[in-house]
Amino acid sequence: MQGIRRYWLFVLLATLLFVWSIGNTVALRNLLIGLILLGLLPLAKASLGYFREIKAGAPWGWFLAVTAWLVLQALFISPETNWALTNIRGQWIKAALCLFLGYGVVFWGKEKGFSRGTLCLVVAGALGVECLAHALDSLWLWWQQGVPPLSVSRVTGSKERISYVNNLFFSILAAEVVARLNGTPRLLPVSRKWVVFGLVVVYFNSWVIGARNGEIGALALTVSAAFLVLIAQRHRLGTKRLGAVLAGLLVFLSALGYLGYKSDGRWNTLWEQAQIGWQTDTYRFWLNAQKYPRPLDSEGREVSLSNYLRIAWIKEGVKIIADTPWGVGYGRTAFGHALAKRYPEDNPRLGAHSHSGIIDWTIGTGWLGLILWLGFVGVGMKQGVKKYVAWSDPAALMLLFVVTGYFSRSLVDSNIRDHMLEQFMFLYGFFYALCCWGLEAPLAVTGAKDTHE
């Protein structure tokens, strides 16, 4: 019974992290978030004082500035005040709670005597189990069907959802690998074989999921981690060994890229179909799929929706931003609402996204909203760089990888909304607080030497 009371939050948190990206679990997610927040509520005042003491409040200043702008814009600028306020309540306030949740979990763990490594293991473990479930299910389908089940996820319900989880898990693993290879204090209290196993799962999933932006993210993380290791180890390796390592890395990355390219036929037609997508006045399928025909390429094939729509929507999104610099009002479907006002005769879908989180965000919140959002994201990146350079803290590198990965993907995926925004806010707060906590005590929480072999 004592053990249950001590670990209850870990159970709820791991469950929340596992179901966060699974479709049709909104009610369960909200229940779990509410239960965890209720459990953290008695510590709220003490945690605020503690994080103020260790100077971990910078993100909240930017977050409150964004919130103030969203409310002012909804009340005095947006042509759809009620719609914008509803989205603030349904999307943004919940994001604020998730940001607080990340901070609160760290403070709770500190008060209960858990190490930073244990807290990080709960987060990484929950994400890792979900990734492993997808990998095992994919292998099972492969064995049953005789062909790899590309672009299918029965675990989350869509390849985009599992792709986000896979890249988040990889962000944590990549930072841990950098720490271990450089001989600096590690964070996860697990043996090397589990880290290697996790990497195998991540790379397998990156291929079998078939999400191009996820594959690019995995390659970028690999390059970033390798760069940090090679820079730190260049003198020890020497010129010849460094060259051999670089050659091996190039072969590995080329193999990953080739597998992704060959398994996704959309790459072969990307250039031509992107040009068709750019001609938004000539081909208007992007505006209303029921009213206008789907374009054909030079070989008479229907264009890939991903290749065509992304380009068309981004172009039109930029035009909307130029014409409405103050934004149309915060909302997860700001792009669709803006299209409806711009092209009322074509009856575009109100729930449409531009397939770019940054475009969606800027259409909704305007240039000022974009600047404030960049400030919020930037302070997380700055913290990650600053604390990693000063302390070689893997938690700081995890923060940097999570924030840069999310922001980079927001350029080409509509992810500043729904469960993706909630999960990002939680991880942002969690790792920001975790690397600030490391400043008041030796970083070797679990020791630089791997003692779990």
GROMACS .gro file of C-alpha atoms in nm:
model
  453
    1MET     CA    1   0.000   0.000   0.000
    2GLN     CA    2   0.286   0.234   0.085
    3GLY     CA    3   0.444   0.160  -0.252
    4ILE     CA    4   0.121   0.245  -0.435
    5ARG     CA    5   0.101   0.581  -0.260
    6ARG     CA    6   0.463   0.652  -0.345
    7TYR     CA    7   0.438   0.562  -0.713
    8TRP     CA    8   0.078   0.657  -0.797
    9LEU     CA    9   0.177   0.958  -1.006
   10PHE     CA   10   0.421   0.752  -1.211
   11VAL     CA   11   0.142   0.511  -1.303
   12LEU     CA   12  -0.092   0.791  -1.409
   13LEU     CA   13   0.183   0.976  -1.595
   14ALA     CA   14   0.300   0.669  -1.784
   15THR     CA   15  -0.059   0.589  -1.879
   16LEU     CA   16  -0.114   0.946  -1.999
   17LEU     CA   17   0.203   0.946  -2.208
   18PHE     CA   18   0.106   0.613  -2.364
   19VAL     CA   19  -0.250   0.714  -2.460
   20TRP     CA   20  -0.176   1.077  -2.552
   21SER     CA   21  -0.121   0.993  -2.919
   22ILE     CA   22  -0.386   0.722  -2.949
   23GLY     CA   23  -0.703   0.820  -3.131
   24ASN     CA   24  -1.041   0.843  -2.958
   25THR     CA   25  -0.892   0.878  -2.609
   26VAL     CA   26  -0.971   1.246  -2.544
   27ALA     CA   27  -1.192   1.175  -2.242
   28LEU     CA   28  -0.933   0.941  -2.090
   29ARG     CA   29  -0.652   1.191  -2.151
   30ASN     CA   30  -0.850   1.470  -1.989
   31LEU     CA   31  -0.930   1.249  -1.691
   32LEU     CA   32  -0.564   1.156  -1.642
   33ILE     CA   33  -0.449   1.517  -1.676
   34GLY     CA   34  -0.712   1.622  -1.422
   35LEU     CA   35  -0.616   1.350  -1.172
   36ILE     CA   36  -0.246   1.433  -1.192
   37LEU     CA   37  -0.312   1.806  -1.155
   38LEU     CA   38  -0.531   1.741  -0.851
   39GLY     CA   39  -0.250   1.538  -0.699
   40LEU     CA   40  -0.001   1.817  -0.765
   41LEU     CA   41  -0.226   2.097  -0.643
   42PRO     CA   42  -0.109   2.085  -0.277
   43LEU     CA   43   0.247   2.145  -0.400
   44ALA     CA   44   0.159   2.435  -0.631
   45LYS     CA   45   0.264   2.720  -0.402
   46ALA     CA   46   0.587   2.553  -0.293
   47SER     CA   47   0.678   2.458  -0.649
   48LEU     CA   48   0.628   2.815  -0.774
   49GLY     CA   49   0.866   2.941  -0.507
   50TYR     CA   50   1.121   2.673  -0.586
   51PHE     CA   51   1.124   2.730  -0.961
   52ARG     CA   52   1.146   3.105  -0.905
   53GLU     CA   53   1.447   3.042  -0.681
   54ILE     CA   54   1.632   2.838  -0.945
   55LYS     CA   55   1.527   3.079  -1.222
   56ALA     CA   56   1.317   2.833  -1.420
   57GLY     CA   57   1.032   3.072  -1.495
   58ALA     CA   58   1.148   3.224  -1.825
   59PRO     CA   59   0.907   3.019  -2.043
   60TRP     CA   60   0.611   3.135  -1.836
   61GLY     CA   61   0.680   3.500  -1.911
   62TRP     CA   62   0.661   3.431  -2.283
   63PHE     CA   63   0.366   3.197  -2.240
   64LEU     CA   64   0.168   3.460  -2.050
   65ALA     CA   65   0.254   3.719  -2.315
   66VAL     CA   66   0.120   3.485  -2.585
   67THR     CA   67  -0.193   3.423  -2.379
   68ALA     CA   68  -0.256   3.793  -2.325
   69TRP     CA   69  -0.222   3.859  -2.698
   70LEU     CA   70  -0.459   3.574  -2.789
   71VAL     CA   71  -0.728   3.711  -2.557
   72LEU     CA   72  -0.685   4.074  -2.668
   73GLN     CA   73  -0.688   3.971  -3.032
   74ALA     CA   74  -1.001   3.760  -2.984
   75LEU     CA   75  -1.183   4.048  -2.814
   76PHE     CA   76  -1.079   4.341  -3.031
   77ILE     CA   77  -0.946   4.215  -3.367
   78SER     CA   78  -1.086   3.876  -3.463
   79PRO     CA   79  -1.405   3.882  -3.673
   80GLU     CA   80  -1.508   3.562  -3.492
   81THR     CA   81  -1.467   3.647  -3.125
   82ASN     CA   82  -1.672   3.358  -2.985
   83TRP     CA   83  -1.494   3.104  -3.202
   84ALA     CA   84  -1.149   3.236  -3.098
   85LEU     CA   85  -1.239   3.242  -2.727
   86THR     CA   86  -1.374   2.888  -2.752
   87ASN     CA   87  -1.044   2.771  -2.901
   88ILE     CA   88  -0.848   2.951  -2.631
   89ARG     CA   89  -1.047   2.765  -2.367
   90GLY     CA   90  -1.036   2.430  -2.544
   91GLN     CA   91  -0.681   2.436  -2.683
   92TRP     CA   92  -0.460   2.696  -2.521
   93ILE     CA   93  -0.572   2.671  -2.158
   94LYS     CA   94  -0.523   2.296  -2.173
   95ALA     CA   95  -0.175   2.356  -2.316
   96ALA     CA   96  -0.103   2.581  -2.016
   97LEU     CA   97  -0.212   2.305  -1.780
   98CYS     CA   98   0.019   2.060  -1.957
   99LEU     CA   99   0.311   2.303  -1.927
  100PHE     CA  100   0.240   2.331  -1.554
  101LEU     CA  101   0.209   1.953  -1.541
  102GLY     CA  102   0.565   1.915  -1.672
  103TYR     CA  103   0.702   2.146  -1.405
  104GLY     CA  104   0.485   1.995  -1.134
  105VAL     CA  105   0.592   1.637  -1.201
  106VAL     CA  106   0.958   1.735  -1.162
  107PHE     CA  107   0.892   1.916  -0.833
  108TRP     CA  108   0.683   1.625  -0.705
  109GLY     CA  109   0.964   1.384  -0.787
  110LYS     CA  110   1.219   1.602  -0.611
  111GLU     CA  111   1.001   1.628  -0.300
  112LYS     CA  112   0.948   1.250  -0.296
  113GLY     CA  113   1.321   1.183  -0.319
  114PHE     CA  114   1.332   1.044  -0.673
  115SER     CA  115   1.636   1.112  -0.889
  116ARG     CA  116   1.627   1.300  -1.216
  117GLY     CA  117   1.714   0.974  -1.387
  118THR     CA  118   1.410   0.797  -1.245
  119LEU     CA  119   1.177   1.074  -1.359
  120CYS     CA  120   1.327   1.070  -1.707
  121LEU     CA  121   1.301   0.691  -1.720
  122VAL     CA  122   0.925   0.705  -1.659
  123VAL     CA  123   0.880   0.946  -1.951
  124ALA     CA  124   1.118   0.763  -2.184
  125GLY     CA  125   0.979   0.425  -2.081
  126ALA     CA  126   0.618   0.516  -2.159
  127LEU     CA  127   0.712   0.653  -2.501
  128GLY     CA  128   0.940   0.356  -2.563
  129VAL     CA  129   0.672   0.100  -2.480
  130GLU     CA  130   0.438   0.264  -2.731
  131CYS     CA  131   0.710   0.258  -2.997
  132LEU     CA  132   0.785  -0.106  -2.917
  133ALA     CA  133   0.415  -0.194  -2.942
  134HIS     CA  134   0.405  -0.046  -3.291
  135ALA     CA  135   0.724  -0.227  -3.394
  136LEU     CA  136   0.598  -0.564  -3.268
  137ASP     CA  137   0.259  -0.515  -3.432
  138SER     CA  138   0.431  -0.425  -3.759
  139LEU     CA  139   0.645  -0.739  -3.741
  140TRP     CA  140   0.333  -0.945  -3.672
  141LEU     CA  141   0.153  -0.797  -3.975
  142TRP     CA  142   0.463  -0.849  -4.187
  143TRP     CA  143   0.474  -1.216  -4.087
  144GLN     CA  144   0.101  -1.257  -4.157
  145GLN     CA  145   0.086  -1.070  -4.488
  146GLY     CA  146   0.432  -1.143  -4.626
  147VAL     CA  147   0.504  -0.776  -4.697
  148PRO     CA  148   0.606  -0.495  -4.460
  149PRO     CA  149   0.299  -0.296  -4.344
  150LEU     CA  150   0.426   0.047  -4.447
  151SER     CA  151   0.232   0.357  -4.336
  152VAL     CA  152   0.004   0.158  -4.105
  153SER     CA  153  -0.035   0.195  -3.728
  154ARG     CA  154  -0.295  -0.003  -3.543
  155VAL     CA  155  -0.154   0.122  -3.212
  156THR     CA  156  -0.228   0.493  -3.253
  157GLY     CA  157  -0.465   0.484  -3.549
  158SER     CA  158  -0.248   0.684  -3.788
  159LYS     CA  159   0.112   0.693  -3.904
  160GLU     CA  160   0.142   1.064  -3.817
  161ARG     CA  161   0.060   0.999  -3.451
  162ILE     CA  162   0.309   0.716  -3.404
  163SER     CA  163   0.569   0.912  -3.601
  164TYR     CA  164   0.552   1.194  -3.346
  165VAL     CA  165   0.593   0.951  -3.058
  166ASN     CA  166   0.883   0.777  -3.229
  167ASN     CA  167   1.070   1.103  -3.283
  168LEU     CA  168   1.009   1.220  -2.927
  169PHE     CA  169   1.147   0.892  -2.794
  170PHE     CA  170   1.443   0.926  -3.028
  171SER     CA  171   1.511   1.279  -2.897
  172ILE     CA  172   1.559   1.136  -2.548
  173LEU     CA  173   1.768   0.841  -2.667
  174ALA     CA  174   1.989   1.056  -2.890
  175ALA     CA  175   2.079   1.286  -2.601
  176GLU     CA  176   2.151   0.986  -2.379
  177VAL     CA  177   2.375   0.830  -2.645
  178VAL     CA  178   2.572   1.154  -2.680
  179ALA     CA  179   2.630   1.163  -2.304
  180ARG     CA  180   2.748   0.802  -2.289
  181LEU     CA  181   2.976   0.819  -2.591
  182ASN     CA  182   3.133   1.141  -2.465
  183GLY     CA  183   3.184   1.000  -2.116
  184THR     CA  184   2.980   1.276  -1.953
  185PRO     CA  185   2.713   1.217  -1.685
  186ARG     CA  186   2.427   1.012  -1.823
  187LEU     CA  187   2.067   1.038  -1.713
  188LEU     CA  188   1.874   0.717  -1.785
  189PRO     CA  189   1.947   0.447  -1.522
  190VAL     CA  190   1.947   0.159  -1.769
  191SER     CA  191   2.220  -0.052  -1.923
  192ARG     CA  192   2.372   0.007  -2.263
  193LYS     CA  193   2.187  -0.285  -2.418
  194TRP     CA  194   1.850  -0.122  -2.348
  195VAL     CA  195   1.962   0.201  -2.512
  196VAL     CA  196   2.082   0.008  -2.818
  197PHE     CA  197   1.756  -0.187  -2.827
  198GLY     CA  198   1.564   0.139  -2.816
  199LEU     CA  199   1.764   0.272  -3.111
  200VAL     CA  200   1.687  -0.041  -3.312
  201VAL     CA  201   1.315   0.008  -3.244
  202VAL     CA  202   1.334   0.377  -3.341
  203TYR     CA  203   1.514   0.318  -3.671
  204PHE     CA  204   1.289   0.026  -3.763
  205ASN     CA  205   0.982   0.236  -3.691
  206SER     CA  206   1.117   0.531  -3.890
  207TRP     CA  207   1.128   0.306  -4.194
  208VAL     CA  208   0.806   0.110  -4.149
  209ILE     CA  209   0.593   0.410  -4.045
  210GLY     CA  210   0.661   0.574  -4.379
  211ALA     CA  211   0.608   0.935  -4.263
  212ARG     CA  212   0.853   1.139  -4.468
  213ASN     CA  213   0.880   1.423  -4.219
  214GLY     CA  214   0.942   1.173  -3.942
  215GLU     CA  215   1.219   1.009  -4.144
  216ILE     CA  216   1.382   1.346  -4.209
  217GLY     CA  217   1.358   1.424  -3.839
  218ALA     CA  218   1.524   1.095  -3.748
  219LEU     CA  219   1.807   1.162  -3.993
  220ALA     CA  220   1.851   1.515  -3.857
  221LEU     CA  221   1.868   1.384  -3.501
  222THR     CA  222   2.124   1.124  -3.603
  223VAL     CA  223   2.341   1.388  -3.770
  224SER     CA  224   2.308   1.625  -3.471
  225ALA     CA  225   2.402   1.358  -3.219
  226ALA     CA  226   2.692   1.235  -3.432
  227PHE     CA  227   2.819   1.591  -3.473
  228LEU     CA  228   2.823   1.649  -3.096
  229VAL     CA  229   3.008   1.324  -3.036
  230LEU     CA  230   3.264   1.375  -3.313
  231ILE     CA  231   3.336   1.733  -3.207
  232ALA     CA  232   3.397   1.620  -2.849
  233GLN     CA  233   3.604   1.315  -2.948
  234ARG     CA  234   3.797   1.454  -3.246
  235HIS     CA  235   4.130   1.480  -3.062
  236ARG     CA  236   4.103   1.133  -2.910
  237LEU     CA  237   4.003   0.970  -3.239
  238GLY     CA  238   4.272   1.124  -3.455
  239THR     CA  239   4.246   1.204  -3.824
  240LYS     CA  240   4.234   0.849  -3.962
  241ARG     CA  241   3.982   0.711  -3.715
  242LEU     CA  242   3.771   1.023  -3.745
  243GLY     CA  243   3.764   0.980  -4.122
  244ALA     CA  244   3.664   0.615  -4.084
  245VAL     CA  245   3.384   0.705  -3.844
  246LEU     CA  246   3.258   0.976  -4.079
  247ALA     CA  247   3.262   0.732  -4.370
  248GLY     CA  248   3.069   0.475  -4.170
  249LEU     CA  249   2.818   0.737  -4.062
  250LEU     CA  250   2.772   0.849  -4.422
  251VAL     CA  251   2.706   0.490  -4.532
  252PHE     CA  252   2.456   0.441  -4.248
  253LEU     CA  253   2.269   0.763  -4.324
  254SER     CA  254   2.269   0.688  -4.696
  255ALA     CA  255   2.121   0.344  -4.630
  256LEU     CA  256   1.846   0.494  -4.413
  257GLY     CA  257   1.771   0.758  -4.674
  258TYR     CA  258   1.766   0.501  -4.954
  259LEU     CA  259   1.525   0.276  -4.764
  260GLY     CA  260   1.293   0.569  -4.702
  261TYR     CA  261   1.313   0.680  -5.064
  262LYS     CA  262   1.247   0.335  -5.212
  263SER     CA  263   0.960   0.256  -4.976
  264ASP     CA  264   0.769   0.577  -5.058
  265GLY     CA  265   0.677   0.634  -5.422
  266ARG     CA  266   0.579   0.995  -5.352
  267TRP     CA  267   0.944   1.099  -5.367
  268ASN     CA  268   0.960   1.010  -5.738
  269THR     CA  269   0.687   1.259  -5.831
  270LEU     CA  270   0.751   1.527  -5.570
  271TRP     CA  271   0.913   1.791  -5.793
  272GLU     CA  272   0.657   1.781  -6.075
  273GLN     CA  273   0.355   1.759  -5.847
  274ALA     CA  274   0.485   2.036  -5.622
  275GLN     CA  275   0.493   2.262  -5.929
  276ILE     CA  276   0.131   2.173  -5.997
  277GLY     CA  277   0.050   2.257  -5.637
  278TRP     CA  278   0.210   2.599  -5.678
  279GLN     CA  279  -0.037   2.685  -5.957
  280THR     CA  280  -0.323   2.751  -5.717
  281ASP     CA  281  -0.521   2.965  -5.962
  282THR     CA  282  -0.510   2.702  -6.237
  283TYR     CA  283  -0.570   2.393  -6.025
  284ARG     CA  284  -0.821   2.457  -5.746
  285PHE     CA  285  -0.870   2.108  -5.610
  286TRP     CA  286  -0.690   2.231  -5.295
  287LEU     CA  287  -0.983   2.466  -5.228
  288ASN     CA  288  -1.274   2.226  -5.261
  289ALA     CA  289  -1.221   1.860  -5.344
  290GLN     CA  290  -1.592   1.810  -5.423
  291LYS     CA  291  -1.617   2.102  -5.662
  292TYR     CA  292  -1.287   2.081  -5.855
  293PRO     CA  293  -1.117   1.780  -6.020
  294ARG     CA  294  -0.799   1.630  -5.884
  295PRO     CA  295  -0.505   1.740  -6.104
  296LEU     CA  296  -0.312   1.496  -6.320
  297ASP     CA  297   0.063   1.496  -6.376
  298SER     CA  298   0.239   1.469  -6.714
  299GLU     CA  299   0.189   1.091  -6.718
  300GLY     CA  300  -0.184   1.115  -6.650
  301ARG     CA  301  -0.160   1.006  -6.287
  302GLU     CA  302  -0.358   1.175  -6.013
  303VAL     CA  303  -0.128   1.387  -5.801
  304SER     CA  304  -0.030   1.265  -5.457
  305LEU     CA  305  -0.239   1.454  -5.203
  306SER     CA  306   0.065   1.510  -4.984
  307ASN     CA  307   0.287   1.639  -5.265
  308TYR     CA  308   0.019   1.863  -5.411
  309LEU     CA  309  -0.182   1.991  -5.115
  310ARG     CA  310   0.112   2.087  -4.893
  311ILE     CA  311   0.253   2.324  -5.153
  312ALA     CA  312  -0.085   2.470  -5.251
  313TRP     CA  313  -0.194   2.527  -4.892
  314ILE     CA  314   0.138   2.678  -4.784
  315LYS     CA  315   0.130   2.921  -5.077
  316GLU     CA  316  -0.227   3.026  -5.004
  317GLY     CA  317  -0.150   3.043  -4.633
  318VAL     CA  318   0.134   3.288  -4.695
  319LYS     CA  319  -0.101   3.502  -4.907
  320ILE     CA  320  -0.356   3.508  -4.625
  321ILE     CA  321  -0.087   3.610  -4.374
  322ALA     CA  322   0.022   3.895  -4.601
  323ASP     CA  323  -0.337   4.021  -4.627
  324THR     CA  324  -0.427   3.978  -4.257
  325PRO     CA  325  -0.110   4.067  -4.060
  326TRP     CA  326  -0.300   4.090  -3.730
  327GLY     CA  327  -0.450   3.743  -3.772
  328VAL     CA  328  -0.805   3.615  -3.793
  329GLY     CA  329  -0.822   3.481  -3.436
  330TYR     CA  330  -0.662   3.188  -3.256
  331GLY     CA  331  -0.802   2.851  -3.354
  332ARG     CA  332  -0.695   2.505  -3.454
  333THR     CA  333  -0.881   2.556  -3.784
  334ALA     CA  334  -0.780   2.917  -3.850
  335PHE     CA  335  -0.668   2.827  -4.202
  336GLY     CA  336  -1.009   2.686  -4.295
  337HIS     CA  337  -1.192   2.986  -4.149
  338ALA     CA  338  -0.964   3.226  -4.338
  339LEU     CA  339  -1.024   3.037  -4.663
  340ALA     CA  340  -1.400   3.054  -4.610
  341LYS     CA  341  -1.384   3.432  -4.583
  342ARG     CA  342  -1.144   3.466  -4.877
  343TYR     CA  343  -1.327   3.231  -5.116
  344PRO     CA  344  -1.691   3.221  -4.997
  345GLU     CA  345  -1.817   3.117  -5.341
  346ASP     CA  346  -1.614   2.793  -5.327
  347ASN     CA  347  -1.740   2.683  -4.985
  348PRO     CA  348  -1.404   2.552  -4.853
  349ARG     CA  349  -1.401   2.322  -4.551
  350LEU     CA  350  -1.395   2.520  -4.225
  351GLY     CA  351  -1.198   2.248  -4.049
  352ALA     CA  352  -0.905   2.257  -4.291
  353HIS     CA  353  -0.540   2.287  -4.184
  354SER     CA  354  -0.256   2.412  -4.401
  355HIS     CA  355  -0.029   2.115  -4.315
  356SER     CA  356   0.207   2.368  -4.155
  357GLY     CA  357   0.169   2.448  -3.789
  358ILE     CA  358   0.356   2.776  -3.829
  359ILE     CA  359   0.130   2.883  -4.117
  360ASP     CA  360  -0.182   2.788  -3.919
  361TRP     CA  361  -0.053   2.970  -3.611
  362THR     CA  362   0.040   3.289  -3.797
  363ILE     CA  363  -0.289   3.299  -3.987
  364GLY     CA  364  -0.467   3.279  -3.654
  365THR     CA  365  -0.250   3.497  -3.431
  366GLY     CA  366  -0.082   3.731  -3.679
  367TRP     CA  367   0.278   3.846  -3.694
  368LEU     CA  368   0.281   3.949  -3.329
  369GLY     CA  369   0.157   3.605  -3.229
  370LEU     CA  370   0.434   3.447  -3.436
  371ILE     CA  371   0.700   3.665  -3.272
  372LEU     CA  372   0.575   3.577  -2.924
  373TRP     CA  373   0.559   3.206  -3.010
  374LEU     CA  374   0.915   3.219  -3.144
  375GLY     CA  375   1.019   3.381  -2.817
  376PHE     CA  376   0.859   3.100  -2.618
  377VAL     CA  377   1.021   2.832  -2.832
  378GLY     CA  378   1.351   3.020  -2.845
  379VAL     CA  379   1.387   3.044  -2.468
  380GLY     CA  380   1.364   2.665  -2.450
  381MET     CA  381   1.631   2.625  -2.717
  382LYS     CA  382   1.852   2.881  -2.542
  383GLN     CA  383   1.818   2.700  -2.210
  384GLY     CA  384   1.907   2.370  -2.372
  385VAL     CA  385   2.217   2.510  -2.541
  386LYS     CA  386   2.328   2.710  -2.238
  387LYS     CA  387   2.301   2.430  -1.983
  388TYR     CA  388   2.446   2.167  -2.215
  389VAL     CA  389   2.750   2.379  -2.300
  390ALA     CA  390   2.805   2.470  -1.935
  391TRP     CA  391   2.727   2.136  -1.771
  392SER     CA  392   2.713   1.869  -2.045
  393ASP     CA  393   2.373   1.789  -1.897
  394PRO     CA  394   2.181   1.530  -2.105
  395ALA     CA  395   1.850   1.674  -1.976
  396ALA     CA  396   1.941   2.005  -2.140
  397LEU     CA  397   2.019   1.825  -2.465
  398MET     CA  398   1.688   1.639  -2.443
  399LEU     CA  399   1.514   1.974  -2.402
  400LEU     CA  400   1.698   2.112  -2.705
  401PHE     CA  401   1.621   1.809  -2.922
  402VAL     CA  402   1.251   1.802  -2.824
  403VAL     CA  403   1.198   2.175  -2.882
  404THR     CA  404   1.394   2.201  -3.207
  405GLY     CA  405   1.234   1.882  -3.338
  406TYR     CA  406   0.883   2.005  -3.264
  407PHE     CA  407   0.948   2.348  -3.410
  408SER     CA  408   1.113   2.209  -3.723
  409ARG     CA  409   0.824   1.975  -3.782
  410SER     CA  410   0.575   2.257  -3.734
  411LEU     CA  411   0.710   2.407  -4.057
  412VAL     CA  412   0.575   2.113  -4.258
  413ASP     CA  413   0.314   1.951  -4.033
  414SER     CA  414   0.009   2.099  -3.862
  415ASN     CA  415   0.116   2.012  -3.509
  416ILE     CA  416   0.055   2.327  -3.300
  417ARG     CA  417  -0.280   2.191  -3.185
  418ASP     CA  418  -0.462   1.910  -3.006
  419HIS     CA  419  -0.269   1.628  -2.840
  420MET     CA  420   0.054   1.725  -3.018
  421LEU     CA  421   0.057   2.068  -2.856
  422GLU     CA  422  -0.038   1.922  -2.517
  423GLN     CA  423   0.238   1.661  -2.526
  424PHE     CA  424   0.496   1.914  -2.642
  425MET     CA  425   0.402   2.156  -2.365
  426PHE     CA  426   0.437   1.883  -2.105
  427LEU     CA  427   0.778   1.773  -2.231
  428TYR     CA  428   0.894   2.133  -2.265
  429GLY     CA  429   0.806   2.206  -1.902
  430PHE     CA  430   0.938   1.871  -1.783
  431PHE     CA  431   1.284   1.895  -1.940
  432TYR     CA  432   1.317   2.269  -1.873
  433ALA     CA  433   1.254   2.209  -1.504
  434LEU     CA  434   1.472   1.899  -1.503
  435CYS     CA  435   1.781   2.075  -1.635
  436CYS     CA  436   1.725   2.368  -1.396
  437TRP     CA  437   1.708   2.122  -1.107
  438GLY     CA  438   2.049   1.991  -1.213
  439LEU     CA  439   2.207   2.328  -1.137
  440GLU     CA  440   2.174   2.296  -0.762
  441ALA     CA  441   2.335   1.951  -0.729
  442PRO     CA  442   2.607   1.744  -0.896
  443LEU     CA  443   2.494   1.634  -1.239
  444ALA     CA  444   2.614   1.278  -1.194
  445VAL     CA  445   2.275   1.169  -1.063
  446THR     CA  446   2.322   0.825  -1.208
  447GLY     CA  447   2.696   0.848  -1.260
  448ALA     CA  448   2.903   0.897  -1.570
  449LYS     CA  449   3.012   0.536  -1.566
  450ASP     CA  450   2.764   0.276  -1.686
  451THR     CA  451   2.717   0.063  -1.376
  452HIS     CA  452   2.418  -0.132  -1.505
  453GLU     CA  453   2.599  -0.363  -1.745
   0.00000   0.00000   0.00000
